[in-house]
mmCIF file of C-alpha atoms in Angstrom:
data_model
loop_
_atom_site.group_PDB
_atom_site.id
_atom_site.type_symbol
_atom_site.label_atom_id
_atom_site.label_comp_id
_atom_site.label_asym_id
_atom_site.label_seq_id
_atom_site.Cartn_x
_atom_site.Cartn_y
_atom_site.Cartn_z
ATOM 1 C CA MET A 26 0.000 0.000 0.000
ATOM 2 C CA LYS A 27 2.854 2.361 0.796
ATOM 3 C CA LYS A 28 4.332 1.812 -2.676
ATOM 4 C CA VAL A 29 0.998 2.611 -4.334
ATOM 5 C CA THR A 30 0.624 5.760 -2.245
ATOM 6 C CA LYS A 31 4.200 6.756 -3.069
ATOM 7 C CA ILE A 32 3.673 6.323 -6.817
ATOM 8 C CA LEU A 33 0.357 8.201 -6.751
ATOM 9 C CA GLY A 34 1.982 11.040 -4.809
ATOM 10 C CA ASP A 35 4.806 11.074 -7.333
ATOM 11 C CA VAL A 36 2.329 11.210 -10.229
ATOM 12 C CA ALA A 37 0.360 13.996 -8.529
ATOM 13 C CA VAL A 38 3.512 16.115 -8.294
ATOM 14 C CA ALA A 39 4.496 15.468 -11.932
ATOM 15 C CA VAL A 40 0.986 16.145 -13.240
ATOM 16 C CA GLY A 41 0.410 19.092 -10.922
ATOM 17 C CA CYS A 42 3.584 20.793 -12.145
ATOM 18 C CA CYS A 43 2.264 20.595 -15.728
ATOM 19 C CA ILE A 44 -1.366 21.526 -15.104
ATOM 20 C CA GLY A 45 -0.977 25.234 -14.632
ATOM 21 C CA VAL A 46 -2.728 28.368 -15.794
ATOM 22 C CA GLY A 47 -1.752 27.905 -19.437
ATOM 23 C CA PHE A 48 -3.055 24.350 -19.367
ATOM 24 C CA LEU A 49 -6.440 25.021 -17.730
ATOM 25 C CA SER A 50 -7.104 28.235 -19.651
ATOM 26 C CA GLY A 51 -6.767 26.351 -22.942
ATOM 27 C CA LYS A 52 -3.951 28.598 -24.158
ATOM 28 C CA GLU A 53 -1.486 25.705 -24.340
ATOM 29 C CA ALA A 54 -4.058 23.476 -26.089
ATOM 30 C CA GLN A 55 -4.524 26.258 -28.628
ATOM 31 C CA VAL A 56 -0.814 26.832 -29.285
ATOM 32 C CA PHE A 57 0.691 23.332 -28.888
ATOM 33 C CA PHE A 58 -2.052 20.773 -29.612
ATOM 34 C CA GLY A 59 -5.232 21.695 -31.469
ATOM 35 C CA ASN A 60 -6.318 18.082 -32.081
ATOM 36 C CA LYS A 61 -6.241 14.583 -30.578
ATOM 37 C CA ILE A 62 -3.469 13.291 -32.840
ATOM 38 C CA ASN A 63 -1.100 15.867 -31.372
ATOM 39 C CA VAL A 64 -2.208 14.843 -27.882
ATOM 40 C CA ALA A 65 -1.118 11.268 -28.673
ATOM 41 C CA ILE A 66 2.243 12.546 -29.941
ATOM 42 C CA PHE A 67 2.670 14.511 -26.713
ATOM 43 C CA ALA A 68 1.824 11.500 -24.521
ATOM 44 C CA VAL A 69 4.448 9.317 -26.202
ATOM 45 C CA ALA A 70 7.084 12.064 -26.151
ATOM 46 C CA PHE A 71 6.387 13.008 -22.526
ATOM 47 C CA PHE A 72 6.647 9.398 -21.360
ATOM 48 C CA ALA A 73 9.884 8.731 -23.251
ATOM 49 C CA ILE A 74 11.594 11.938 -22.113
ATOM 50 C CA THR A 75 10.414 11.671 -18.511
ATOM 51 C CA TYR A 76 11.443 8.045 -18.137
ATOM 52 C CA ALA A 77 14.871 8.616 -19.716
ATOM 53 C CA VAL A 78 15.646 11.543 -17.403
ATOM 54 C CA ARG A 79 14.225 9.838 -14.301
ATOM 55 C CA GLU A 80 16.222 6.664 -14.862
ATOM 56 C CA TYR A 81 19.433 8.614 -15.355
ATOM 57 C CA CYS A 82 18.808 10.479 -12.087
ATOM 58 C CA ARG A 83 18.128 7.189 -10.284
ATOM 59 C CA LYS A 84 21.224 5.414 -11.593
ATOM 60 C CA GLN A 85 23.517 8.375 -10.929
ATOM 61 C CA SER A 86 21.832 9.288 -7.605
ATOM 62 C CA CYS A 87 21.159 12.875 -8.729
ATOM 63 C CA LEU A 88 18.956 14.353 -6.017
ATOM 64 C CA THR A 89 19.150 17.931 -7.292
ATOM 65 C CA ILE A 90 19.555 19.730 -10.598
ATOM 66 C CA GLY A 91 23.059 20.720 -9.479
ATOM 67 C CA GLU A 92 24.019 17.056 -9.091
ATOM 68 C CA LEU A 93 22.397 16.230 -12.439
ATOM 69 C CA SER A 94 24.321 18.961 -14.256
ATOM 70 C CA GLY A 95 27.551 17.936 -12.537
ATOM 71 C CA SER A 96 27.049 14.355 -13.681
ATOM 72 C CA LEU A 97 26.194 15.341 -17.262
ATOM 73 C CA PHE A 98 28.556 18.231 -17.927
ATOM 74 C CA GLY A 99 31.347 18.053 -15.353
ATOM 75 C CA LYS A 100 33.455 21.234 -15.419
ATOM 76 C CA HIS A 101 30.894 22.928 -17.682
ATOM 77 C CA SER A 102 28.068 22.381 -15.202
ATOM 78 C CA THR A 103 28.077 26.011 -14.021
ATOM 79 C CA LEU A 104 26.983 27.221 -17.446
ATOM 80 C CA PHE A 105 24.281 24.573 -17.564
ATOM 81 C CA ASN A 106 23.068 25.525 -14.095
ATOM 82 C CA ILE A 107 22.703 29.114 -15.269
ATOM 83 C CA CYS A 108 20.669 27.954 -18.281
ATOM 84 C CA ILE A 109 18.413 25.841 -16.059
ATOM 85 C CA SER A 110 17.908 28.760 -13.697
ATOM 86 C CA LEU A 111 16.977 30.970 -16.661
ATOM 87 C CA CYS A 112 14.498 28.328 -17.845
ATOM 88 C CA ALA A 113 12.956 28.113 -14.405
ATOM 89 C CA PHE A 114 12.745 31.891 -14.211
ATOM 90 C CA VAL A 115 11.027 32.035 -17.616
ATOM 91 C CA CYS A 116 8.476 29.503 -16.358
ATOM 92 C CA ILE A 117 7.768 31.510 -13.210
ATOM 93 C CA VAL A 118 7.318 34.676 -15.266
ATOM 94 C CA THR A 119 4.960 32.848 -17.639
ATOM 95 C CA VAL A 120 2.813 31.473 -14.824
ATOM 96 C CA LEU A 121 2.569 34.827 -13.040
ATOM 97 C CA ALA A 122 1.619 36.557 -16.306
ATOM 98 C CA GLY A 123 -0.955 33.842 -16.946
ATOM 99 C CA VAL A 124 -2.479 34.151 -13.488
ATOM 100 C CA GLU A 125 -2.852 37.892 -13.861
ATOM 101 C CA GLN A 126 -4.426 37.746 -17.322
ATOM 102 C CA CYS A 127 -6.743 34.781 -16.682
ATOM 103 C CA VAL A 128 -7.997 35.739 -13.243
ATOM 104 C CA SER A 129 -8.381 39.412 -14.186
ATOM 105 C CA GLN A 130 -10.543 38.361 -17.116
ATOM 106 C CA LEU A 131 -12.729 36.342 -14.763
ATOM 107 C CA PHE A 132 -12.882 38.982 -12.012
ATOM 108 C CA TYR A 133 -11.244 42.337 -12.726
ATOM 109 C CA VAL A 134 -9.972 44.304 -9.712
ATOM 110 C CA SER A 135 -7.154 46.619 -10.749
ATOM 111 C CA LYS A 136 -4.551 47.422 -13.387
ATOM 112 C CA LEU A 137 -1.942 46.518 -10.780
ATOM 113 C CA PRO A 138 -0.802 42.838 -10.906
ATOM 114 C CA LEU A 139 -2.540 41.992 -7.627
ATOM 115 C CA TYR A 140 -3.310 38.379 -8.517
ATOM 116 C CA ALA A 141 0.257 37.748 -9.620
ATOM 117 C CA PHE A 142 1.530 39.318 -6.388
ATOM 118 C CA ALA A 143 -0.776 37.149 -4.247
ATOM 119 C CA THR A 144 0.355 34.046 -6.145
ATOM 120 C CA ALA A 145 4.010 34.966 -5.604
ATOM 121 C CA VAL A 146 3.471 35.365 -1.850
ATOM 122 C CA ILE A 147 1.654 32.016 -1.538
ATOM 123 C CA SER A 148 4.395 30.343 -3.616
ATOM 124 C CA ALA A 149 7.123 31.761 -1.365
ATOM 125 C CA ILE A 150 5.352 30.373 1.716
ATOM 126 C CA LEU A 151 4.910 26.940 0.124
ATOM 127 C CA LEU A 152 8.547 26.965 -0.966
ATOM 128 C CA LYS A 153 9.611 27.387 2.647
ATOM 129 C CA LEU A 154 7.354 24.509 3.776
ATOM 130 C CA GLY A 155 9.102 21.977 1.499
ATOM 131 C CA LEU A 156 8.332 19.044 -0.810
ATOM 132 C CA LYS A 157 5.700 17.442 1.431
ATOM 133 C CA ALA A 158 3.578 20.604 1.356
ATOM 134 C CA LEU A 159 4.081 20.763 -2.413
ATOM 135 C CA LYS A 160 2.782 17.187 -2.804
ATOM 136 C CA ILE A 161 -0.354 17.990 -0.807
ATOM 137 C CA THR A 162 -0.992 21.190 -2.770
ATOM 138 C CA ASN A 163 -0.377 19.348 -6.040
ATOM 139 C CA ALA A 164 -2.893 16.643 -5.177
ATOM 140 C CA LEU A 165 -5.499 19.245 -4.223
ATOM 141 C CA ALA A 166 -4.870 21.237 -7.398
ATOM 142 C CA VAL A 167 -5.226 18.135 -9.592
ATOM 143 C CA VAL A 168 -8.505 17.108 -7.921
ATOM 144 C CA MET A 169 -9.925 20.618 -8.256
ATOM 145 C CA ALA A 170 -8.830 20.731 -11.918
ATOM 146 C CA ILE A 171 -10.618 17.422 -12.605
ATOM 147 C CA ILE A 172 -13.807 18.743 -10.994
ATOM 148 C CA LEU A 173 -13.561 21.984 -12.984
ATOM 149 C CA ILE A 174 -13.226 20.125 -16.289
ATOM 150 C CA ILE A 175 -16.161 17.845 -15.440
ATOM 151 C CA VAL A 176 -18.347 20.857 -14.585
ATOM 152 C CA LEU A 177 -17.363 22.665 -17.788
ATOM 153 C CA LEU A 178 -18.058 19.541 -19.858
ATOM 154 C CA CYS A 179 -21.521 19.322 -18.343
ATOM 155 C CA THR A 180 -22.353 23.007 -18.780
ATOM 156 C CA SER A 181 -20.601 24.045 -22.003
ATOM 157 C CA LYS A 182 -22.799 24.748 -25.018
ATOM 158 C CA GLY A 183 -22.093 25.900 -28.535
ATOM 159 C CA GLN A 184 -18.309 25.930 -28.274
ATOM 160 C CA ASN A 185 -16.353 26.534 -31.460
ATOM 161 C CA THR A 186 -14.264 23.358 -31.086
ATOM 162 C CA GLU A 187 -12.963 22.778 -34.597
ATOM 163 C CA ASN A 188 -9.567 21.105 -34.727
ATOM 164 C CA LEU A 189 -6.626 23.394 -35.351
ATOM 165 C CA GLN A 190 -3.819 22.456 -37.731
ATOM 166 C CA VAL A 191 -0.947 22.671 -35.268
ATOM 167 C CA PRO A 192 2.441 21.363 -36.512
ATOM 168 C CA PHE A 193 3.319 17.880 -35.164
ATOM 169 C CA TYR A 194 6.511 19.138 -33.513
ATOM 170 C CA GLN A 195 4.623 21.518 -31.215
ATOM 171 C CA PRO A 196 3.459 18.808 -28.773
ATOM 172 C CA ILE A 197 7.061 17.542 -28.640
ATOM 173 C CA VAL A 198 8.181 21.073 -27.791
ATOM 174 C CA TYR A 199 5.576 21.097 -25.024
ATOM 175 C CA ALA A 200 6.758 17.714 -23.697
ATOM 176 C CA LEU A 201 10.347 18.979 -23.534
ATOM 177 C CA PHE A 202 9.161 22.137 -21.834
ATOM 178 C CA SER A 203 7.075 20.202 -19.285
ATOM 179 C CA VAL A 204 9.921 17.903 -18.256
ATOM 180 C CA THR A 205 12.484 20.714 -18.098
ATOM 181 C CA MET A 206 10.275 22.921 -15.945
ATOM 182 C CA SER A 207 9.697 20.006 -13.539
ATOM 183 C CA LEU A 208 13.358 19.043 -13.079
ATOM 184 C CA GLY A 209 13.515 20.664 -9.658
ATOM 185 C CA VAL A 210 11.204 17.981 -8.249
ATOM 186 C CA ILE A 211 11.714 15.153 -10.770
ATOM 187 C CA THR A 212 15.357 14.658 -9.770
ATOM 188 C CA GLN A 213 14.546 14.005 -6.124
ATOM 189 C CA LEU A 214 11.481 11.869 -6.842
ATOM 190 C CA ALA A 215 13.364 9.758 -9.400
ATOM 191 C CA SER A 216 16.392 9.213 -7.162
ATOM 192 C CA GLU A 217 14.179 7.924 -4.358
ATOM 193 C CA SER A 218 12.307 5.494 -6.643
ATOM 194 C CA THR A 219 13.058 2.083 -8.131
ATOM 195 C CA LYS A 220 13.265 1.422 -11.870
ATOM 196 C CA LYS A 221 9.768 -0.079 -11.827
ATOM 197 C CA GLU A 222 8.364 2.868 -9.882
ATOM 198 C CA ASN A 223 9.906 5.331 -12.345
ATOM 199 C CA LEU A 224 8.401 3.401 -15.254
ATOM 200 C CA ILE A 225 4.932 3.227 -13.709
ATOM 201 C CA ALA A 226 4.977 6.877 -12.597
ATOM 202 C CA SER A 227 6.059 8.027 -16.074
ATOM 203 C CA LEU A 228 3.338 5.948 -17.756
ATOM 204 C CA ILE A 229 0.554 7.108 -15.440
ATOM 205 C CA ALA A 230 1.610 10.759 -15.559
ATOM 206 C CA SER A 231 1.660 10.790 -19.372
ATOM 207 C CA GLY A 232 -1.699 9.022 -19.482
ATOM 208 C CA VAL A 233 -3.308 11.409 -17.011
ATOM 209 C CA LEU A 234 -2.029 14.478 -18.878
ATOM 210 C CA ALA A 235 -3.253 13.047 -22.195
ATOM 211 C CA ALA A 236 -6.686 12.375 -20.657
ATOM 212 C CA PHE A 237 -6.800 15.956 -19.360
ATOM 213 C CA LEU A 238 -5.989 17.316 -22.807
ATOM 214 C CA ILE A 239 -8.544 15.134 -24.577
ATOM 215 C CA ALA A 240 -11.168 16.362 -22.124
ATOM 216 C CA LEU A 241 -10.057 19.976 -22.577
ATOM 217 C CA LEU A 242 -10.163 20.083 -26.375
ATOM 218 C CA PRO A 243 -13.995 19.918 -26.627
ATOM 219 C CA LEU A 244 -14.159 22.809 -24.145
ATOM 220 C CA CYS A 245 -11.874 25.067 -26.148
ATOM 221 C CA ASP A 246 -13.434 27.841 -28.164
ATOM 222 C CA MET A 247 -10.402 28.433 -30.347
ATOM 223 C CA THR A 248 -11.672 31.860 -31.387
ATOM 224 C CA LEU A 249 -11.028 33.145 -27.850
ATOM 225 C CA ASN A 250 -7.731 34.261 -26.339
ATOM 226 C CA LEU A 251 -8.459 32.009 -23.341
ATOM 227 C CA PRO A 252 -10.264 29.110 -25.054
ATOM 228 C CA THR A 253 -11.431 27.138 -21.999
ATOM 229 C CA ILE A 254 -12.438 29.773 -19.462
ATOM 230 C CA GLY A 255 -13.228 32.736 -21.710
ATOM 231 C CA LYS A 256 -17.009 32.250 -21.508
ATOM 232 C CA ILE A 257 -17.436 31.411 -17.818
ATOM 233 C CA SER A 258 -20.055 33.731 -16.322
ATOM 234 C CA HIS A 259 -21.658 32.049 -13.284
ATOM 235 C CA PRO A 260 -20.322 33.743 -10.082
ATOM 236 C CA MET A 261 -19.779 30.509 -8.139
ATOM 237 C CA LEU A 262 -17.993 28.850 -11.049
ATOM 238 C CA ILE A 263 -15.856 31.961 -11.514
ATOM 239 C CA PHE A 264 -14.824 31.802 -7.848
ATOM 240 C CA TYR A 265 -14.046 28.069 -8.066
ATOM 241 C CA THR A 266 -12.060 28.564 -11.280
ATOM 242 C CA ILE A 267 -9.997 31.347 -9.699
ATOM 243 C CA ILE A 268 -9.063 29.151 -6.716
ATOM 244 C CA THR A 269 -8.173 26.266 -9.043
ATOM 245 C CA LEU A 270 -6.029 28.498 -11.241
ATOM 246 C CA LEU A 271 -4.196 29.944 -8.228
ATOM 247 C CA LEU A 272 -3.436 26.507 -6.748
ATOM 248 C CA SER A 273 -2.302 25.172 -10.117
ATOM 249 C CA ALA A 274 -0.104 28.211 -10.621
ATOM 250 C CA VAL A 275 1.516 27.902 -7.218
ATOM 251 C CA THR A 276 2.583 24.281 -7.732
ATOM 252 C CA GLY A 277 4.296 25.082 -11.026
ATOM 253 C CA ILE A 278 5.991 28.150 -9.602
ATOM 254 C CA VAL A 279 7.387 26.302 -6.578
ATOM 255 C CA ALA A 280 8.774 23.507 -8.764
ATOM 256 C CA ASN A 281 10.648 26.090 -10.823
ATOM 257 C CA ALA A 282 11.735 28.296 -7.947
ATOM 258 C CA LEU A 283 13.535 25.380 -6.249
ATOM 259 C CA PRO A 284 16.558 25.195 -8.616
ATOM 260 C CA ILE A 285 16.954 28.982 -8.671
ATOM 261 C CA LEU A 286 16.811 29.155 -4.887
ATOM 262 C CA GLN A 287 19.390 26.376 -4.601
ATOM 263 C CA GLN A 288 21.740 28.330 -6.890
ATOM 264 C CA LEU A 289 21.303 31.595 -5.011
ATOM 265 C CA ASN A 290 21.605 29.948 -1.591
ATOM 266 C CA SER A 291 25.035 28.642 -2.548
ATOM 267 C CA VAL A 292 26.104 32.271 -3.019
ATOM 268 C CA THR A 293 24.406 34.343 -0.304
ATOM 269 C CA GLN A 294 23.019 31.803 2.225
ATOM 270 C CA ASP A 295 20.078 34.158 2.856
ATOM 271 C CA GLU A 296 17.060 32.136 1.722
ATOM 272 C CA THR A 297 14.484 34.797 2.577
ATOM 273 C CA LEU A 298 16.304 37.482 0.607
ATOM 274 C CA ASN A 299 16.846 35.117 -2.325
ATOM 275 C CA CYS A 300 13.176 34.163 -2.354
ATOM 276 C CA ALA A 301 12.185 37.830 -2.424
ATOM 277 C CA LEU A 302 14.608 38.574 -5.271
ATOM 278 C CA ILE A 303 13.259 35.708 -7.386
ATOM 279 C CA PHE A 304 9.622 36.702 -7.095
ATOM 280 C CA LEU A 305 10.089 40.460 -7.353
ATOM 281 C CA ALA A 306 12.109 40.058 -10.552
ATOM 282 C CA ALA A 307 9.561 37.583 -11.939
ATOM 283 C CA LEU A 308 6.696 39.966 -11.177
ATOM 284 C CA ALA A 309 8.474 42.737 -13.064
ATOM 285 C CA PHE A 310 9.047 40.592 -16.184
ATOM 286 C CA SER A 311 5.512 39.170 -16.074
ATOM 287 C CA MET A 312 4.278 42.602 -17.122
ATOM 288 C CA PHE A 313 5.292 41.716 -20.709
ATOM 289 C CA GLY A 314 2.162 39.562 -20.854
ATOM 290 C CA PHE A 315 1.005 35.961 -21.048
ATOM 291 C CA ASP A 316 0.896 35.523 -24.839
ATOM 292 C CA PHE A 317 4.482 36.712 -25.273
ATOM 293 C CA ALA A 318 5.719 34.394 -22.525
ATOM 294 C CA VAL A 319 3.940 31.305 -23.921
ATOM 295 C CA LYS A 320 5.038 31.776 -27.529
ATOM 296 C CA PHE A 321 8.690 32.596 -26.882
ATOM 297 C CA GLY A 322 9.453 31.404 -23.339
ATOM 298 C CA TYR A 323 8.349 27.813 -23.923
ATOM 299 C CA LEU A 324 10.568 27.520 -26.997
ATOM 300 C CA PHE A 325 13.642 28.642 -25.042
ATOM 301 C CA VAL A 326 12.947 26.123 -22.267
ATOM 302 C CA SER A 327 12.352 23.298 -24.753
ATOM 303 C CA VAL A 328 15.743 23.945 -26.402
ATOM 304 C CA VAL A 329 17.432 23.424 -23.040
ATOM 305 C CA GLY A 330 15.272 20.317 -22.677
ATOM 306 C CA VAL A 331 16.736 18.943 -25.911
ATOM 307 C CA VAL A 332 20.257 19.469 -24.532
ATOM 308 C CA ILE A 333 19.313 17.621 -21.320
ATOM 309 C CA LEU A 334 17.718 14.716 -23.189
ATOM 310 C CA VAL A 335 20.563 14.268 -25.695
ATOM 311 C CA SER A 336 23.191 14.543 -22.945
ATOM 312 C CA THR A 337 21.340 12.043 -20.764
ATOM 313 C CA LEU A 338 21.011 9.481 -23.557
ATOM 314 C CA THR A 339 24.640 9.979 -24.648
ATOM 315 C CA LYS A 340 25.947 9.616 -21.102
ATOM 316 C CA ARG A 341 23.852 6.498 -20.493
ATOM 317 C CA THR A 342 25.165 4.932 -23.687
ATOM 318 C CA GLN A 343 28.747 5.637 -22.611
ATOM 319 C CA LEU A 344 28.119 4.115 -19.173
ATOM 320 C CA ILE A 345 26.579 0.984 -20.710
ATOM 321 C CA LYS A 346 29.591 0.522 -23.007
ATOM 322 C CA LYS A 347 31.924 0.736 -20.021
#
């Protein structure tokens, strides 16, 4: 029973890190998927990439991104760590921008980024509480996201759900992005798991994400900037959607803030100051907007993901030959 609980908790973290504001708002479905065939491509790519990275971390006992980069790149690991930190920062900026745009569209309060600020504060608190708190928040966010999708499926009418012709490589880009942005938690989870547990967790996580996407596509009015939530009008559903978006945003932000915080802590040792610097800088950059961050930020992160994947496979091949 403990093994089952462990795997389910692992899956909840992996899925929760991916199901963020861009996912639930339909923006990512609009840009990276568009149809069920691309969802299938994503599921296969996500499983393969996740399992390859997890198994490397397990075999090399890489508990952190720093240990992973040291194992892969040796004396060049500092440069890689900087790239990973930049990727994580881009992800945090994207999520904060998404929170502000999506929640403001549902319930407008001010031109000031109040929702993004509140999300940053909650994320900083959760970051201090550790991985156990993140697992609990992830599980709650996933459950609330499932309920939201079910409610929207039951209440949606007249959506403009025609398939979009999205290039086949876009879901692969998204898979690379998803794994890269989750490295801060994947490394530790993978190192503490067996080969079988890594395989099962990777399979279930890819299946759950694919199921989410298949359920989301019929809800997406692709003529809207926020395809899934753009037409929500009932006050209670608006409130529930806001809470779900905030929780989903927080889990993704914490997963990405971890590697940056680890890097900064090795320099200044002042975790509170470092946490404040991360989120204040991210809030400032989030003002560029959600659309800009999704279209250009995800591509940058996925390129780093390609480097990680190729390096992992190359290193594993070299180790096998030895």
